Amino acid sequence: MERDDYLETAVRDVLTGDDLAVDRRIGHAALLLATAGAAGPADRLITQWQTVTGRPASALAPDAVRARGWAMLFEARGDRPQWAESLPPLDLDAEERAHQAFLTRQVSDLDGLFEGSPVAGAIGALAPGRPDPVRAALAAGDPDGWAGLVTNRPEPDVAALAATRPLARRLVEGADPLGLGPDWPQQCAGALIAALRERYPAGTRSWPDLIAAILRLRGQRPGRPATPAGIAAAEHRLGVRLPDDYRDFLTVTDGLPADVVFPRLLPAAELRTEDDVVIISAPATVLLARTGGDWHAVEVDLTFGSSAHPSFRALLERHLRLLEASA
């Protein structure tokens, strides 16, 4: 596999293919990186794909071999990333047996020749069978032999490699049978993430989508929404009607947990006023201030200077852009 050719084709598929082609390409690229010991870039790529498309992780594992491949890699690395939480758990012992049968299954030169025809089964049964040398190398636990056989293929079957349980730990630890090197996985993930952002520009997200994108990139779980009664009680206590976009935010999530560079956004019951501003974070570095009839969101930073945003939503959208840039 030529790395530059692979990446050029992958970027083109993401930019110009239909959604199924995008999912197939991102799924293959992520498995390719993961089997080279680059779990971080693989996770980052899939998280960004989820963020911009909103599609479930199951779209990247639409068949048994790919689902099995991810499951074996998760076992080998000892954790299951947040993006994969929606994937159903598998019986790994049963999957290992099924994969061994898959690797050792005899193939025929006539396989697929009469696909869809009533005679396909009969022809397949009569045709002489032989081992598939690529799968046989995996069955023998020989990733280097496998790599030698697929080196000229533009898109090696890394799912079958990942799903081979005895090899999974070696892959996670950086065996890198295809020789991708230490730097290329980051380059590949970065180029495909840039292509995804170009293919799926942010536009105007709904509030649920905006909050989900922020939490996904932070690696956090969604919280409960505020109730209409809770919002009304907060406004009564504060003596002010909160801005509409902030009220919309509360109806999706009653505050947000802190992030590395962003404070905890308070639930409605903890909001307070001070000097004609509404303090919405702890520590008190994010405020809602009204000038004339317009509300603004203000970030207070005594070191680098405070920033005013035209709305609370604008503040969160900027936060999302910073998360995307640092992912």
mmCIF file of C-alpha atoms in Angstrom, residues 16-275:
data_model
loop_
_atom_site.group_PDB
_atom_site.id
_atom_site.type_symbol
_atom_site.label_atom_id
_atom_site.label_comp_id
_atom_site.label_asym_id
_atom_site.label_seq_id
_atom_site.Cartn_x
_atom_site.Cartn_y
_atom_site.Cartn_z
ATOM 1 C CA THR A 16 -16.867 13.607 -3.474
ATOM 2 C CA GLY A 17 -18.395 10.243 -2.533
ATOM 3 C CA ASP A 18 -21.896 9.665 -1.226
ATOM 4 C CA ASP A 19 -22.473 9.222 2.506
ATOM 5 C CA LEU A 20 -21.998 5.449 2.320
ATOM 6 C CA ALA A 21 -18.653 5.956 0.591
ATOM 7 C CA VAL A 22 -17.616 8.440 3.279
ATOM 8 C CA ASP A 23 -18.525 6.017 6.062
ATOM 9 C CA ARG A 24 -16.737 3.138 4.353
ATOM 10 C CA ARG A 25 -13.602 5.201 3.838
ATOM 11 C CA ILE A 26 -13.495 6.624 7.359
ATOM 12 C CA GLY A 27 -14.139 3.168 8.802
ATOM 13 C CA HIS A 28 -11.291 1.650 6.818
ATOM 14 C CA ALA A 29 -8.882 4.490 7.594
ATOM 15 C CA ALA A 30 -9.629 4.346 11.310
ATOM 16 C CA LEU A 31 -9.019 0.586 11.410
ATOM 17 C CA LEU A 32 -5.855 1.059 9.374
ATOM 18 C CA LEU A 33 -4.536 3.533 11.950
ATOM 19 C CA ALA A 34 -5.640 1.401 14.890
ATOM 20 C CA THR A 35 -3.842 -1.673 13.535
ATOM 21 C CA ALA A 36 -0.668 0.425 13.308
ATOM 22 C CA GLY A 37 -0.835 1.116 17.043
ATOM 23 C CA ALA A 38 -2.217 4.639 16.510
ATOM 24 C CA ALA A 39 -5.345 4.405 18.661
ATOM 25 C CA GLY A 40 -5.316 8.142 19.407
ATOM 26 C CA PRO A 41 -5.496 9.315 15.775
ATOM 27 C CA ALA A 42 -8.067 6.597 15.006
ATOM 28 C CA ASP A 43 -10.308 7.685 17.886
ATOM 29 C CA ARG A 44 -9.898 11.343 16.943
ATOM 30 C CA LEU A 45 -10.885 10.639 13.343
ATOM 31 C CA ILE A 46 -14.021 8.735 14.316
ATOM 32 C CA THR A 47 -15.020 11.305 16.930
ATOM 33 C CA GLN A 48 -14.777 14.065 14.331
ATOM 34 C CA TRP A 49 -16.735 11.951 11.843
ATOM 35 C CA GLN A 50 -19.483 11.485 14.436
ATOM 36 C CA THR A 51 -19.449 15.194 15.245
ATOM 37 C CA VAL A 52 -19.927 16.397 11.676
ATOM 38 C CA THR A 53 -22.240 13.639 10.411
ATOM 39 C CA GLY A 54 -24.239 12.676 13.489
ATOM 40 C CA ARG A 55 -24.207 9.071 12.302
ATOM 41 C CA PRO A 56 -23.866 6.122 14.718
ATOM 42 C CA ALA A 57 -20.683 4.124 15.173
ATOM 43 C CA SER A 58 -22.460 1.063 13.776
ATOM 44 C CA ALA A 59 -22.153 2.661 10.319
ATOM 45 C CA LEU A 60 -18.404 2.031 10.563
ATOM 46 C CA ALA A 61 -18.864 -1.627 11.496
ATOM 47 C CA PRO A 62 -21.630 -2.821 9.157
ATOM 48 C CA ASP A 63 -20.495 -6.451 8.966
ATOM 49 C CA ALA A 64 -19.298 -9.154 11.322
ATOM 50 C CA VAL A 65 -15.594 -8.913 10.481
ATOM 51 C CA ARG A 66 -15.327 -5.164 11.039
ATOM 52 C CA ALA A 67 -17.363 -5.292 14.246
ATOM 53 C CA ARG A 68 -15.183 -8.174 15.409
ATOM 54 C CA GLY A 69 -12.021 -6.277 14.513
ATOM 55 C CA TRP A 70 -12.914 -3.314 16.693
ATOM 56 C CA ALA A 71 -13.952 -5.590 19.561
ATOM 57 C CA MET A 72 -10.618 -7.428 19.516
ATOM 58 C CA LEU A 73 -8.677 -4.159 19.451
ATOM 59 C CA PHE A 74 -10.684 -2.777 22.384
ATOM 60 C CA GLU A 75 -9.924 -5.900 24.394
ATOM 61 C CA ALA A 76 -6.231 -5.634 23.571
ATOM 62 C CA ARG A 77 -5.976 -1.966 24.517
ATOM 63 C CA GLY A 78 -7.961 -2.469 27.709
ATOM 64 C CA ASP A 79 -10.585 0.210 27.158
ATOM 65 C CA ARG A 80 -13.531 1.105 24.996
ATOM 66 C CA PRO A 81 -13.530 4.696 23.689
ATOM 67 C CA GLN A 82 -16.602 6.854 24.079
ATOM 68 C CA TRP A 83 -17.370 6.840 20.364
ATOM 69 C CA ALA A 84 -17.855 3.056 20.522
ATOM 70 C CA GLU A 85 -20.300 2.951 23.419
ATOM 71 C CA SER A 86 -23.235 2.341 21.086
ATOM 72 C CA LEU A 87 -21.624 -0.746 19.536
ATOM 73 C CA PRO A 88 -23.168 -3.929 20.944
ATOM 74 C CA PRO A 89 -20.877 -6.084 23.109
ATOM 75 C CA LEU A 90 -19.695 -9.313 21.528
ATOM 76 C CA ASP A 91 -18.882 -12.753 22.909
ATOM 77 C CA LEU A 92 -15.184 -12.614 22.077
ATOM 78 C CA ASP A 93 -14.571 -16.349 22.476
ATOM 79 C CA ALA A 94 -17.375 -17.114 20.025
ATOM 80 C CA GLU A 95 -16.134 -14.394 17.693
ATOM 81 C CA GLU A 96 -12.615 -15.812 17.812
ATOM 82 C CA ARG A 97 -13.913 -19.220 16.730
ATOM 83 C CA ALA A 98 -16.008 -17.660 13.968
ATOM 84 C CA HIS A 99 -13.030 -15.686 12.723
ATOM 85 C CA GLN A 100 -10.782 -18.722 12.657
ATOM 86 C CA ALA A 101 -13.398 -20.478 10.520
ATOM 87 C CA PHE A 102 -13.526 -17.417 8.260
ATOM 88 C CA LEU A 103 -9.739 -17.377 7.852
ATOM 89 C CA THR A 104 -9.466 -21.082 7.053
ATOM 90 C CA ARG A 105 -12.489 -21.294 4.753
ATOM 91 C CA GLN A 106 -11.624 -22.628 1.308
ATOM 92 C CA VAL A 107 -12.080 -20.257 -1.613
ATOM 93 C CA SER A 108 -12.607 -20.878 -5.308
ATOM 94 C CA ASP A 109 -11.638 -19.004 -8.431
ATOM 95 C CA LEU A 110 -15.336 -19.094 -9.317
ATOM 96 C CA ASP A 111 -16.458 -17.346 -6.116
ATOM 97 C CA GLY A 112 -18.730 -14.458 -7.025
ATOM 98 C CA LEU A 113 -18.759 -15.301 -10.719
ATOM 99 C CA PHE A 114 -22.436 -16.299 -10.734
ATOM 100 C CA GLU A 115 -23.501 -14.226 -7.743
ATOM 101 C CA GLY A 116 -27.264 -13.755 -7.696
ATOM 102 C CA SER A 117 -27.856 -16.624 -10.105
ATOM 103 C CA PRO A 118 -29.819 -19.754 -9.080
ATOM 104 C CA VAL A 119 -26.836 -21.870 -10.153
ATOM 105 C CA ALA A 120 -24.328 -19.998 -7.989
ATOM 106 C CA GLY A 121 -24.531 -22.482 -5.122
ATOM 107 C CA ALA A 122 -24.171 -25.519 -7.344
ATOM 108 C CA ILE A 123 -21.240 -24.052 -9.258
ATOM 109 C CA GLY A 124 -19.544 -23.027 -6.025
ATOM 110 C CA ALA A 125 -19.950 -26.515 -4.571
ATOM 111 C CA LEU A 126 -18.471 -28.191 -7.647
ATOM 112 C CA ALA A 127 -15.517 -25.832 -8.049
ATOM 113 C CA PRO A 128 -12.232 -26.943 -6.461
ATOM 114 C CA GLY A 129 -11.395 -25.145 -3.248
ATOM 115 C CA ARG A 130 -8.062 -23.802 -2.043
ATOM 116 C CA PRO A 131 -6.823 -21.835 0.948
ATOM 117 C CA ASP A 132 -6.732 -18.067 0.638
ATOM 118 C CA PRO A 133 -3.039 -17.260 1.230
ATOM 119 C CA VAL A 134 -3.773 -13.839 2.754
ATOM 120 C CA ARG A 135 -6.209 -15.241 5.290
ATOM 121 C CA ALA A 136 -3.990 -18.260 5.853
ATOM 122 C CA ALA A 137 -1.159 -15.958 6.934
ATOM 123 C CA LEU A 138 -3.426 -14.432 9.573
ATOM 124 C CA ALA A 139 -4.636 -17.853 10.688
ATOM 125 C CA ALA A 140 -0.985 -18.812 11.162
ATOM 126 C CA GLY A 141 -0.361 -15.704 13.271
ATOM 127 C CA ASP A 142 2.018 -14.199 10.719
ATOM 128 C CA PRO A 143 1.274 -10.460 10.296
ATOM 129 C CA ASP A 144 4.499 -9.864 8.390
ATOM 130 C CA GLY A 145 3.613 -12.603 5.921
ATOM 131 C CA TRP A 146 0.151 -11.057 5.583
ATOM 132 C CA ALA A 147 1.710 -7.640 4.941
ATOM 133 C CA GLY A 148 3.963 -9.054 2.239
ATOM 134 C CA LEU A 149 0.947 -10.460 0.416
ATOM 135 C CA VAL A 150 -1.133 -7.259 0.556
ATOM 136 C CA THR A 151 1.639 -4.714 0.065
ATOM 137 C CA ASN A 152 0.505 -3.885 -3.485
ATOM 138 C CA ARG A 153 -3.181 -3.662 -2.642
ATOM 139 C CA PRO A 154 -4.555 -0.116 -2.479
ATOM 140 C CA GLU A 155 -6.875 -0.975 0.422
ATOM 141 C CA PRO A 156 -5.658 -3.961 2.486
ATOM 142 C CA ASP A 157 -8.226 -5.917 4.486
ATOM 143 C CA VAL A 158 -7.241 -4.500 7.859
ATOM 144 C CA ALA A 159 -10.555 -5.626 9.361
ATOM 145 C CA ALA A 160 -9.520 -9.275 9.034
ATOM 146 C CA LEU A 161 -6.148 -8.375 10.536
ATOM 147 C CA ALA A 162 -7.697 -6.554 13.502
ATOM 148 C CA ALA A 163 -10.186 -9.361 14.113
ATOM 149 C CA THR A 164 -7.413 -11.946 14.542
ATOM 150 C CA ARG A 165 -7.395 -12.112 18.319
ATOM 151 C CA PRO A 166 -3.886 -13.568 18.839
ATOM 152 C CA LEU A 167 -2.441 -10.613 16.897
ATOM 153 C CA ALA A 168 -4.515 -7.809 18.413
ATOM 154 C CA ARG A 169 -2.210 -7.025 21.323
ATOM 155 C CA ARG A 170 0.840 -6.869 19.060
ATOM 156 C CA LEU A 171 -1.025 -4.469 16.783
ATOM 157 C CA VAL A 172 -2.113 -2.230 19.650
ATOM 158 C CA GLU A 173 1.449 -2.150 20.946
ATOM 159 C CA GLY A 174 2.727 -0.863 17.597
ATOM 160 C CA ALA A 175 3.740 -3.878 15.509
ATOM 161 C CA ASP A 176 2.736 -1.835 12.404
ATOM 162 C CA PRO A 177 2.978 -4.670 9.843
ATOM 163 C CA LEU A 178 2.266 -2.306 6.925
ATOM 164 C CA GLY A 179 5.121 0.001 7.936
ATOM 165 C CA LEU A 180 3.063 3.195 8.168
ATOM 166 C CA GLY A 181 5.600 4.778 10.514
ATOM 167 C CA PRO A 182 5.142 6.936 13.619
ATOM 168 C CA ASP A 183 4.127 10.198 11.910
ATOM 169 C CA TRP A 184 1.851 9.167 9.056
ATOM 170 C CA PRO A 185 -1.174 8.207 11.216
ATOM 171 C CA GLN A 186 -1.395 11.765 12.562
ATOM 172 C CA GLN A 187 -1.028 13.148 9.043
ATOM 173 C CA CYS A 188 -3.717 10.812 7.720
ATOM 174 C CA ALA A 189 -6.176 11.605 10.506
ATOM 175 C CA GLY A 190 -5.579 15.343 10.128
ATOM 176 C CA ALA A 191 -6.124 15.323 6.366
ATOM 177 C CA LEU A 192 -9.320 13.290 6.619
ATOM 178 C CA ILE A 193 -10.678 15.466 9.436
ATOM 179 C CA ALA A 194 -10.064 18.546 7.294
ATOM 180 C CA ALA A 195 -11.883 16.851 4.407
ATOM 181 C CA LEU A 196 -14.809 15.955 6.675
ATOM 182 C CA ARG A 197 -15.144 19.560 7.822
ATOM 183 C CA GLU A 198 -15.102 20.742 4.224
ATOM 184 C CA ARG A 199 -17.641 18.111 3.193
ATOM 185 C CA TYR A 200 -19.951 18.785 6.152
ATOM 186 C CA PRO A 201 -19.663 22.496 7.046
ATOM 187 C CA ALA A 202 -21.030 23.375 10.459
ATOM 188 C CA GLY A 203 -23.843 25.628 9.266
ATOM 189 C CA THR A 204 -26.515 26.251 11.884
ATOM 190 C CA ARG A 205 -26.767 23.340 14.267
ATOM 191 C CA SER A 206 -29.807 22.747 16.396
ATOM 192 C CA TRP A 207 -29.242 23.207 20.107
ATOM 193 C CA PRO A 208 -29.216 19.434 20.759
ATOM 194 C CA ASP A 209 -26.672 18.942 17.958
ATOM 195 C CA LEU A 210 -24.479 21.787 19.214
ATOM 196 C CA ILE A 211 -24.408 20.451 22.773
ATOM 197 C CA ALA A 212 -23.873 16.881 21.569
ATOM 198 C CA ALA A 213 -20.908 17.983 19.435
ATOM 199 C CA ILE A 214 -19.299 19.802 22.372
ATOM 200 C CA LEU A 215 -19.759 16.884 24.752
ATOM 201 C CA ARG A 216 -18.505 14.374 22.205
ATOM 202 C CA LEU A 217 -15.273 16.274 21.648
ATOM 203 C CA ARG A 218 -14.823 16.727 25.380
ATOM 204 C CA GLY A 219 -15.454 13.042 26.018
ATOM 205 C CA GLN A 220 -18.316 13.855 28.405
ATOM 206 C CA ARG A 221 -21.832 12.547 28.813
ATOM 207 C CA PRO A 222 -25.011 14.591 28.359
ATOM 208 C CA GLY A 223 -26.849 15.841 31.415
ATOM 209 C CA ARG A 224 -30.511 16.344 32.157
ATOM 210 C CA PRO A 225 -32.425 19.323 30.753
ATOM 211 C CA ALA A 226 -33.872 21.993 32.991
ATOM 212 C CA THR A 227 -37.635 21.887 33.385
ATOM 213 C CA PRO A 228 -39.823 24.831 32.354
ATOM 214 C CA ALA A 229 -40.750 25.202 36.022
ATOM 215 C CA GLY A 230 -37.080 25.263 37.007
ATOM 216 C CA ILE A 231 -36.295 27.978 34.466
ATOM 217 C CA ALA A 232 -39.307 30.021 35.563
ATOM 218 C CA ALA A 233 -38.264 29.700 39.219
ATOM 219 C CA ALA A 234 -34.739 30.883 38.400
ATOM 220 C CA GLU A 235 -36.063 33.899 36.505
ATOM 221 C CA HIS A 236 -38.400 34.770 39.367
ATOM 222 C CA ARG A 237 -35.553 34.529 41.874
ATOM 223 C CA LEU A 238 -33.197 36.588 39.686
ATOM 224 C CA GLY A 239 -35.860 39.126 38.796
ATOM 225 C CA VAL A 240 -35.037 38.992 35.099
ATOM 226 C CA ARG A 241 -36.101 37.091 31.996
ATOM 227 C CA LEU A 242 -33.104 35.206 30.672
ATOM 228 C CA PRO A 243 -32.136 35.619 26.999
ATOM 229 C CA ASP A 244 -33.968 33.297 24.642
ATOM 230 C CA ASP A 245 -30.883 31.439 23.422
ATOM 231 C CA TYR A 246 -29.769 30.751 26.985
ATOM 232 C CA ARG A 247 -33.249 29.495 27.860
ATOM 233 C CA ASP A 248 -33.056 27.204 24.808
ATOM 234 C CA PHE A 249 -29.708 25.929 26.083
ATOM 235 C CA LEU A 250 -31.187 25.119 29.494
ATOM 236 C CA THR A 251 -34.026 23.147 27.901
ATOM 237 C CA VAL A 252 -31.380 20.871 26.343
ATOM 238 C CA THR A 253 -28.977 20.608 29.275
ATOM 239 C CA ASP A 254 -29.182 22.167 32.722
ATOM 240 C CA GLY A 255 -25.594 23.430 32.698
ATOM 241 C CA LEU A 256 -22.375 21.834 31.483
ATOM 242 C CA PRO A 257 -19.445 20.240 33.326
ATOM 243 C CA ALA A 258 -16.109 22.026 33.264
ATOM 244 C CA ASP A 259 -13.559 21.398 30.550
ATOM 245 C CA VAL A 260 -9.810 22.002 30.617
ATOM 246 C CA VAL A 261 -10.110 25.645 29.555
ATOM 247 C CA PHE A 262 -13.816 26.259 30.146
ATOM 248 C CA PRO A 263 -15.578 26.638 33.500
ATOM 249 C CA ARG A 264 -18.588 24.695 34.717
ATOM 250 C CA LEU A 265 -21.813 26.217 33.432
ATOM 251 C CA LEU A 266 -24.279 26.376 36.292
ATOM 252 C CA PRO A 267 -27.693 24.739 36.396
ATOM 253 C CA ALA A 268 -30.672 27.062 36.580
ATOM 254 C CA ALA A 269 -31.023 26.610 40.344
ATOM 255 C CA GLU A 270 -27.478 27.968 40.932
ATOM 256 C CA LEU A 271 -27.636 31.081 38.744
ATOM 257 C CA ARG A 272 -27.132 34.363 40.555
ATOM 258 C CA THR A 273 -26.950 38.065 39.804
ATOM 259 C CA GLU A 274 -24.286 40.530 40.796
ATOM 260 C CA ASP A 275 -23.910 44.144 39.678
#
